[in-house]
Tab-separated table of C-alpha atoms in Angstrom:
chain	number	residue	atom	x	y	z
U	27	GLN	CA	-100.154	194.348	52.974
U	28	SER	CA	-100.974	191.178	54.904
U	29	LYS	CA	-102.485	188.296	53.048
U	30	MET	CA	-104.204	186.867	56.097
U	31	PHE	CA	-107.171	189.358	56.305
U	32	SER	CA	-110.032	186.879	55.669
U	33	LEU	CA	-110.895	183.326	54.711
U	34	GLY	CA	-110.454	184.216	51.111
U	35	SER	CA	-106.641	184.757	51.522
U	36	TRP	CA	-106.106	181.026	51.928
U	37	LEU	CA	-107.695	180.216	48.632
U	38	PRO	CA	-106.450	180.620	45.132
U	39	ALA	CA	-106.953	184.074	43.491
U	40	LEU	CA	-110.051	183.735	41.331
U	41	PRO	CA	-112.053	186.551	39.648
U	42	GLY	CA	-114.642	187.837	41.974
U	43	LEU	CA	-113.394	185.867	45.003
U	44	ALA	CA	-112.340	188.903	46.968
U	45	TRP	CA	-115.787	190.372	46.384
U	46	GLY	CA	-117.354	187.285	47.593
U	47	TRP	CA	-115.535	187.254	50.779
U	48	ALA	CA	-116.306	190.881	51.432
U	49	LEU	CA	-119.961	190.093	50.966
U	50	LEU	CA	-119.626	187.191	53.424
U	51	ASP	CA	-117.962	189.483	55.938
U	52	ALA	CA	-120.730	192.052	55.507
U	53	LEU	CA	-123.442	189.364	56.005
U	54	LEU	CA	-121.742	188.221	59.159
U	55	GLN	CA	-121.616	191.705	60.511
U	56	GLY	CA	-125.251	192.210	59.653
U	57	LEU	CA	-126.146	188.918	61.396
U	58	VAL	CA	-124.356	190.054	64.628
U	59	GLY	CA	-126.268	193.381	64.507
U	60	ALA	CA	-129.594	191.545	63.853
U	61	CYS	CA	-128.797	189.292	66.862
U	62	ALA	CA	-128.186	192.354	69.087
U	63	VAL	CA	-131.595	193.697	68.032
U	64	SER	CA	-133.225	190.406	68.776
U	65	VAL	CA	-131.702	190.176	72.360
U	66	LEU	CA	-132.961	193.846	72.931
U	67	CYS	CA	-136.525	193.097	71.901
U	68	SER	CA	-136.577	189.685	73.777
U	69	LEU	CA	-135.611	191.338	77.111
U	70	LEU	CA	-138.034	194.262	76.582
U	71	LYS	CA	-140.746	191.660	75.904
U	72	VAL	CA	-139.920	189.998	79.128
U	73	TYR	CA	-139.987	193.241	81.097
U	74	LEU	CA	-143.258	194.499	79.504
U	75	TYR	CA	-144.956	191.259	80.021
U	76	ILE	CA	-143.999	191.079	83.817
U	77	GLN	CA	-145.385	194.679	84.137
U	78	CYS	CA	-148.764	193.556	82.755
U	79	VAL	CA	-149.130	190.374	84.810
U	80	ASN	CA	-150.350	191.988	88.056
U	81	ASN	CA	-152.455	194.654	86.403
U	82	PRO	CA	-156.066	193.606	85.614
U	83	GLU	CA	-156.499	196.476	83.213
U	84	ARG	CA	-153.607	195.319	81.030
U	85	GLN	CA	-154.768	191.732	80.376
U	86	ALA	CA	-155.544	192.218	76.706
U	87	GLU	CA	-152.076	193.898	76.319
U	88	LYS	CA	-150.430	190.978	78.121
U	89	GLU	CA	-151.999	188.455	75.622
U	90	ALA	CA	-150.885	190.568	72.695
U	91	ILE	CA	-147.300	190.557	74.046
U	92	ALA	CA	-147.399	186.867	74.766
U	93	ALA	CA	-148.541	185.943	71.171
U	94	GLN	CA	-145.901	183.702	69.540
U	95	ARG	CA	-144.927	184.383	65.942
U	96	PRO	CA	-141.789	182.260	65.258
U	97	LEU	CA	-141.871	182.439	61.498
U	98	LEU	CA	-142.251	186.241	61.656
U	99	GLU	CA	-139.349	186.470	64.054
U	100	LEU	CA	-137.167	184.499	61.656
U	101	LEU	CA	-138.247	186.573	58.778
U	102	HIS	CA	-137.440	189.760	60.683
U	103	MET	CA	-133.907	188.444	61.451
U	104	LEU	CA	-133.292	187.535	57.840
U	105	VAL	CA	-134.418	190.930	56.483
U	106	LEU	CA	-132.620	192.984	59.097
U	107	THR	CA	-129.398	190.952	58.393
U	108	GLY	CA	-129.690	191.652	54.695
U	109	VAL	CA	-130.404	195.462	55.229
U	110	LEU	CA	-127.465	195.816	57.712
U	111	ALA	CA	-125.162	193.884	55.271
U	112	LEU	CA	-126.084	196.140	52.395
U	113	VAL	CA	-125.981	199.549	54.088
U	114	GLY	CA	-122.526	201.041	53.792
U	115	SER	CA	-120.349	202.053	56.790
U	116	ARG	CA	-120.657	205.702	55.961
U	117	VAL	CA	-124.396	205.976	56.252
U	118	ALA	CA	-124.441	203.401	59.110
U	119	ALA	CA	-122.115	205.729	60.950
U	120	LEU	CA	-124.284	208.713	60.350
U	121	VAL	CA	-127.406	206.887	61.706
U	122	VAL	CA	-125.424	205.959	64.810
U	123	LEU	CA	-124.320	209.508	65.506
U	124	GLU	CA	-127.828	210.855	64.835
U	125	PHE	CA	-129.426	208.431	67.298
U	126	SER	CA	-126.683	209.143	69.903
U	127	LEU	CA	-127.397	212.824	69.864
U	128	ARG	CA	-131.137	212.279	69.935
U	129	ALA	CA	-130.834	209.804	72.795
U	130	VAL	CA	-128.743	212.255	74.893
U	131	SER	CA	-131.365	214.942	74.298
U	132	THR	CA	-134.253	212.717	75.165
U	133	ILE	CA	-132.609	211.562	78.452
U	134	LEU	CA	-131.809	215.114	79.457
U	135	SER	CA	-135.359	216.162	78.759
U	136	LEU	CA	-136.728	213.270	80.843
U	137	GLY	CA	-134.786	214.376	83.916
U	138	LYS	CA	-132.213	212.702	86.191
U	139	GLY	CA	-132.864	209.089	86.943
U	140	ALA	CA	-135.724	208.663	84.417
U	141	HIS	CA	-135.894	206.252	81.633
U	142	SER	CA	-137.989	205.634	78.634
U	143	SER	CA	-138.731	202.099	77.419
U	144	GLN	CA	-139.871	203.532	74.152
U	145	LEU	CA	-136.335	204.837	73.433
U	146	TYR	CA	-134.972	201.309	73.706
U	147	LEU	CA	-137.457	200.269	70.894
U	148	LEU	CA	-136.625	203.300	68.714
U	149	CYS	CA	-132.967	202.457	68.742
U	150	GLN	CA	-133.346	199.014	67.230
U	151	TYR	CA	-132.068	199.868	63.738
U	152	SER	CA	-129.292	202.276	65.142
U	153	LEU	CA	-128.180	199.503	67.420
U	154	GLY	CA	-127.656	197.154	64.508
U	155	CYS	CA	-125.817	199.822	62.681
U	156	GLY	CA	-123.726	200.592	65.686
U	157	VAL	CA	-122.660	197.023	66.182
U	158	SER	CA	-121.807	196.742	62.516
U	159	CYS	CA	-119.683	199.927	62.550
U	160	GLY	CA	-117.986	198.743	65.829
U	161	LEU	CA	-117.099	195.458	64.237
U	162	SER	CA	-115.852	197.259	61.028
U	163	PHE	CA	-113.606	199.440	62.976
U	164	LEU	CA	-112.278	196.907	65.562
U	165	LEU	CA	-111.508	194.195	62.965
U	166	GLU	CA	-110.216	196.450	60.298
U	167	GLY	CA	-106.953	194.945	59.139
U	168	ALA	CA	-107.137	192.050	61.563
U	169	PRO	CA	-105.643	188.717	60.676
U	170	HIS	CA	-108.368	186.121	60.039
U	171	ARG	CA	-111.026	188.856	60.041
U	172	SER	CA	-113.648	186.438	58.662
U	173	TRP	CA	-112.958	183.815	61.308
U	174	ASN	CA	-113.368	186.466	63.943
U	175	LEU	CA	-116.693	187.385	62.535
U	176	VAL	CA	-117.786	183.785	62.313
U	177	LEU	CA	-117.084	183.387	65.997
U	178	ALA	CA	-118.828	186.738	66.792
U	179	ALA	CA	-121.853	185.670	64.755
U	180	GLY	CA	-121.870	182.269	66.535
U	181	LEU	CA	-121.865	183.824	69.988
U	182	ALA	CA	-124.297	186.512	69.132
U	183	GLY	CA	-126.775	183.752	67.741
U	184	LEU	CA	-126.323	181.744	70.887
U	185	LEU	CA	-127.181	184.825	72.986
U	186	ALA	CA	-130.171	185.742	70.779
U	187	LEU	CA	-131.493	182.213	70.942
U	188	HIS	CA	-131.336	182.089	74.828
U	189	ALA	CA	-132.939	185.511	75.046
U	190	ARG	CA	-135.848	184.392	72.829
U	191	ARG	CA	-136.271	181.151	74.793
U	192	LEU	CA	-136.437	183.227	77.945
U	193	ALA	CA	-139.120	185.473	76.395
U	194	ARG	CA	-141.101	182.376	75.439
U	195	HIS	CA	-140.697	180.767	78.839
U	196	VAL	CA	-141.879	183.921	80.668
U	197	CYS	CA	-144.875	184.401	78.350
U	198	ALA	CA	-145.949	180.879	78.759
U	199	LEU	CA	-145.227	180.063	82.431
U	200	TYR	CA	-144.322	183.080	84.355
U	201	GLU	CA	-147.649	183.481	86.116
U	202	LEU	CA	-147.757	179.981	87.239
U	203	HIS	CA	-144.134	179.709	88.333
U	204	SER	CA	-144.016	183.044	90.112
U	205	GLN	CA	-146.936	181.973	92.173
U	206	ALA	CA	-145.760	178.405	92.851
U	207	ARG	CA	-142.276	179.661	93.518
U	208	TYR	CA	-140.558	176.593	92.063
U	209	CYS	CA	-138.794	177.954	88.999
U	210	GLY	CA	-135.529	179.612	89.609
U	211	VAL	CA	-135.690	181.840	86.473
U	212	CYS	CA	-139.177	183.136	87.235
U	213	ILE	CA	-138.302	183.688	90.942
U	214	LEU	CA	-135.240	185.740	89.810
U	215	LEU	CA	-137.409	187.844	87.427
U	216	LEU	CA	-140.057	188.292	90.194
U	217	ALA	CA	-137.298	189.777	92.510
U	218	ALA	CA	-135.127	191.572	90.023
U	219	GLY	CA	-137.258	192.023	86.809
U	220	HIS	CA	-137.673	195.644	87.445
U	221	GLY	CA	-133.946	196.087	86.900
U	222	ILE	CA	-134.100	195.024	83.124
U	223	PRO	CA	-134.322	198.572	81.885
U	224	ARG	CA	-131.120	199.536	83.939
U	225	LEU	CA	-129.298	196.548	82.385
U	226	LEU	CA	-130.380	197.591	78.862
U	227	ARG	CA	-129.372	201.221	79.591
U	228	ASN	CA	-125.912	200.288	80.655
U	229	ALA	CA	-125.339	197.869	77.806
U	230	LEU	CA	-126.697	200.320	75.214
U	231	ALA	CA	-124.527	203.184	76.626
U	232	LEU	CA	-121.446	201.018	76.393
U	233	THR	CA	-122.283	199.808	72.867
U	234	PHE	CA	-123.040	203.325	71.480
U	235	ALA	CA	-119.966	204.831	73.071
U	236	VAL	CA	-117.824	202.308	71.143
U	237	ALA	CA	-120.050	202.813	68.067
U	238	ASP	CA	-119.686	206.618	68.157
U	239	LEU	CA	-115.950	206.359	68.286
U	240	ALA	CA	-115.973	203.964	65.344
U	241	ALA	CA	-118.447	206.038	63.403
U	242	VAL	CA	-116.293	209.291	63.666
U	243	GLU	CA	-113.099	207.352	62.568
U	244	LEU	CA	-114.940	205.608	59.682
U	245	ILE	CA	-116.371	208.994	58.318
U	246	ASN	CA	-113.018	210.818	58.818
U	247	ARG	CA	-110.937	208.289	56.923
U	248	ASP	CA	-112.615	209.416	53.705
U	249	PHE	CA	-111.246	212.838	53.967
U	250	LEU	CA	-107.866	213.878	52.576
U	251	SER	CA	-107.619	217.226	54.358
U	252	THR	CA	-109.011	219.166	57.366
U	253	GLY	CA	-110.892	221.487	54.944
U	254	GLU	CA	-112.855	218.530	53.512
U	255	ALA	CA	-113.763	217.350	56.949
U	256	VAL	CA	-114.968	220.798	57.986
U	257	ARG	CA	-117.071	221.016	54.789
U	258	PHE	CA	-118.753	217.766	55.806
U	259	TRP	CA	-119.101	218.045	59.549
U	260	THR	CA	-120.434	221.663	59.662
U	261	PRO	CA	-123.682	221.060	57.626
U	262	LEU	CA	-123.979	217.695	59.364
U	263	THR	CA	-123.919	219.171	62.780
U	264	ILE	CA	-126.540	221.956	61.834
U	265	CYS	CA	-128.677	219.290	60.247
U	266	TYR	CA	-128.781	217.055	63.218
U	267	THR	CA	-129.182	219.884	65.718
U	268	LEU	CA	-132.262	221.041	63.816
U	269	LEU	CA	-133.667	217.586	63.631
U	270	VAL	CA	-133.285	217.029	67.365
U	271	VAL	CA	-134.928	220.312	68.184
U	272	TYR	CA	-137.851	219.542	65.673
U	273	MET	CA	-138.371	216.090	67.156
U	274	GLN	CA	-138.389	217.357	70.805
U	275	GLU	CA	-140.985	219.951	69.915
U	276	GLU	CA	-143.083	217.231	68.078
U	277	SER	CA	-142.963	214.838	70.987
U	278	ARG	CA	-144.325	217.555	73.350
U	279	GLN	CA	-147.397	218.166	70.984
U	280	SER	CA	-148.262	214.631	70.173
U	281	THR	CA	-147.590	211.070	70.844
U	282	GLY	CA	-148.296	207.569	69.325
U	283	ARG	CA	-147.558	205.540	66.223
U	284	GLY	CA	-148.017	208.408	63.787
U	285	LEU	CA	-145.363	210.440	65.507
U	286	VAL	CA	-142.801	207.651	65.499
U	287	PHE	CA	-143.271	206.930	61.749
U	288	ARG	CA	-143.332	210.587	60.918
U	289	THR	CA	-140.132	211.125	62.892
U	290	VAL	CA	-138.369	208.329	60.915
U	291	VAL	CA	-139.387	209.863	57.576
U	292	VAL	CA	-138.167	213.313	58.677
U	293	ARG	CA	-134.811	211.971	59.985
U	294	MET	CA	-134.100	210.093	56.796
U	295	GLY	CA	-135.255	212.906	54.689
U	296	GLY	CA	-132.942	215.346	56.412
U	297	LEU	CA	-130.079	212.714	55.893
U	298	PHE	CA	-131.025	212.270	52.325
U	299	ILE	CA	-130.949	216.122	51.631
U	300	LEU	CA	-127.608	216.407	53.404
U	301	LEU	CA	-125.955	213.612	51.451
U	302	LEU	CA	-127.185	215.104	48.194
U	303	THR	CA	-124.798	217.919	48.708
U	304	VAL	CA	-121.850	216.253	50.579
U	305	GLY	CA	-122.273	212.554	49.882
U	306	ARG	CA	-121.849	209.994	47.059
U	307	TRP	CA	-124.587	208.355	44.947
U	308	THR	CA	-124.140	205.059	46.931
U	309	ASP	CA	-124.903	207.043	50.087
U	310	ILE	CA	-128.323	207.883	48.639
U	311	LEU	CA	-129.153	204.298	48.014
U	312	HIS	CA	-128.052	203.349	51.524
U	313	VAL	CA	-130.292	206.064	53.019
U	314	PHE	CA	-133.268	204.460	51.378
U	315	LEU	CA	-132.228	201.147	52.715
U	316	SER	CA	-131.932	202.681	56.102
U	317	LEU	CA	-135.370	203.986	55.886
U	318	LEU	CA	-136.687	200.611	55.038
U	319	GLY	CA	-134.710	199.060	57.932
U	320	GLU	CA	-136.064	201.602	60.415
U	321	LEU	CA	-139.721	201.030	59.311
U	322	TRP	CA	-139.314	197.293	59.364
U	323	CYS	CA	-138.061	197.310	63.026
U	324	LEU	CA	-140.881	199.583	64.073
U	325	LEU	CA	-143.538	197.708	62.322
U	326	ARG	CA	-142.257	194.357	64.018
U	327	SER	CA	-142.306	195.793	67.450
U	328	GLY	CA	-145.727	197.558	67.128
U	329	VAL	CA	-147.097	195.679	70.114
U	330	LEU	CA	-144.276	196.544	72.339
U	331	LEU	CA	-144.459	200.188	71.339
U	332	GLU	CA	-148.215	200.353	72.188
U	333	SER	CA	-147.294	198.872	75.614
U	334	CYS	CA	-144.636	201.502	76.205
U	335	TRP	CA	-147.138	204.263	75.359
U	336	ARG	CA	-149.681	202.893	77.739
U	337	GLN	CA	-147.047	202.980	80.526
């Protein structure tokens, strides 16, 4: 076994040191996932704000989107980083697979060429889990794993910072700059801002494709035989299929904030019942953490969700 897996391998062997470096790696993975969610929300904020600018009926909505809450944004990043760091790879993988199945079903029901901005907001926590799963899989057994995660966290942090600055610039100056035509960024958004959903769709499709492969591998490595895998995947497939059918029926009958939160509770409740029979006790704790993470993301993006429903 290589001794170069993390930063801790270069330090003397002390009691609890390996656990400490494992926690550091988990926090770095959680930070990268939280940064990915921040970038997604910032770009959606830019898109929705631009959509509201030229519509007199959506001025109040525009002002709500433009409201700046830097302390709440920082708190959101810290809480989401902590939740993603604490959630185990097994439950994170199940969250990723469930959302992927739900997203495919939703896209097919919308029809060819259609998109839903609401779906991008509903995937926030699943995106964080997907990035975390992908990093766990890609860096498993890698030399200098912790240094790789530090580099990934630094790059993700810079990307999130620039996306947030873009959102602040647009909310403060887009109307003036797009009319005066002397700001390159605002002119670019005026000409190509309608393409943001397509950009997000392609980026999310690639991210979840990698995350799904990583999730399947992370789950399967816990099984010693094909029989054990079948006993796990069969009820999981049935459970997820029933959940997707239920949520599609619910979305046809009602919309709004109540439906979104009710769907989260139903999904996590189904996962909780499934893991009671085929999971471990730590999985149950991670399901509750995932429920908190989902609700936290939805509460934070309430204004953006309202804008999506009005569209």
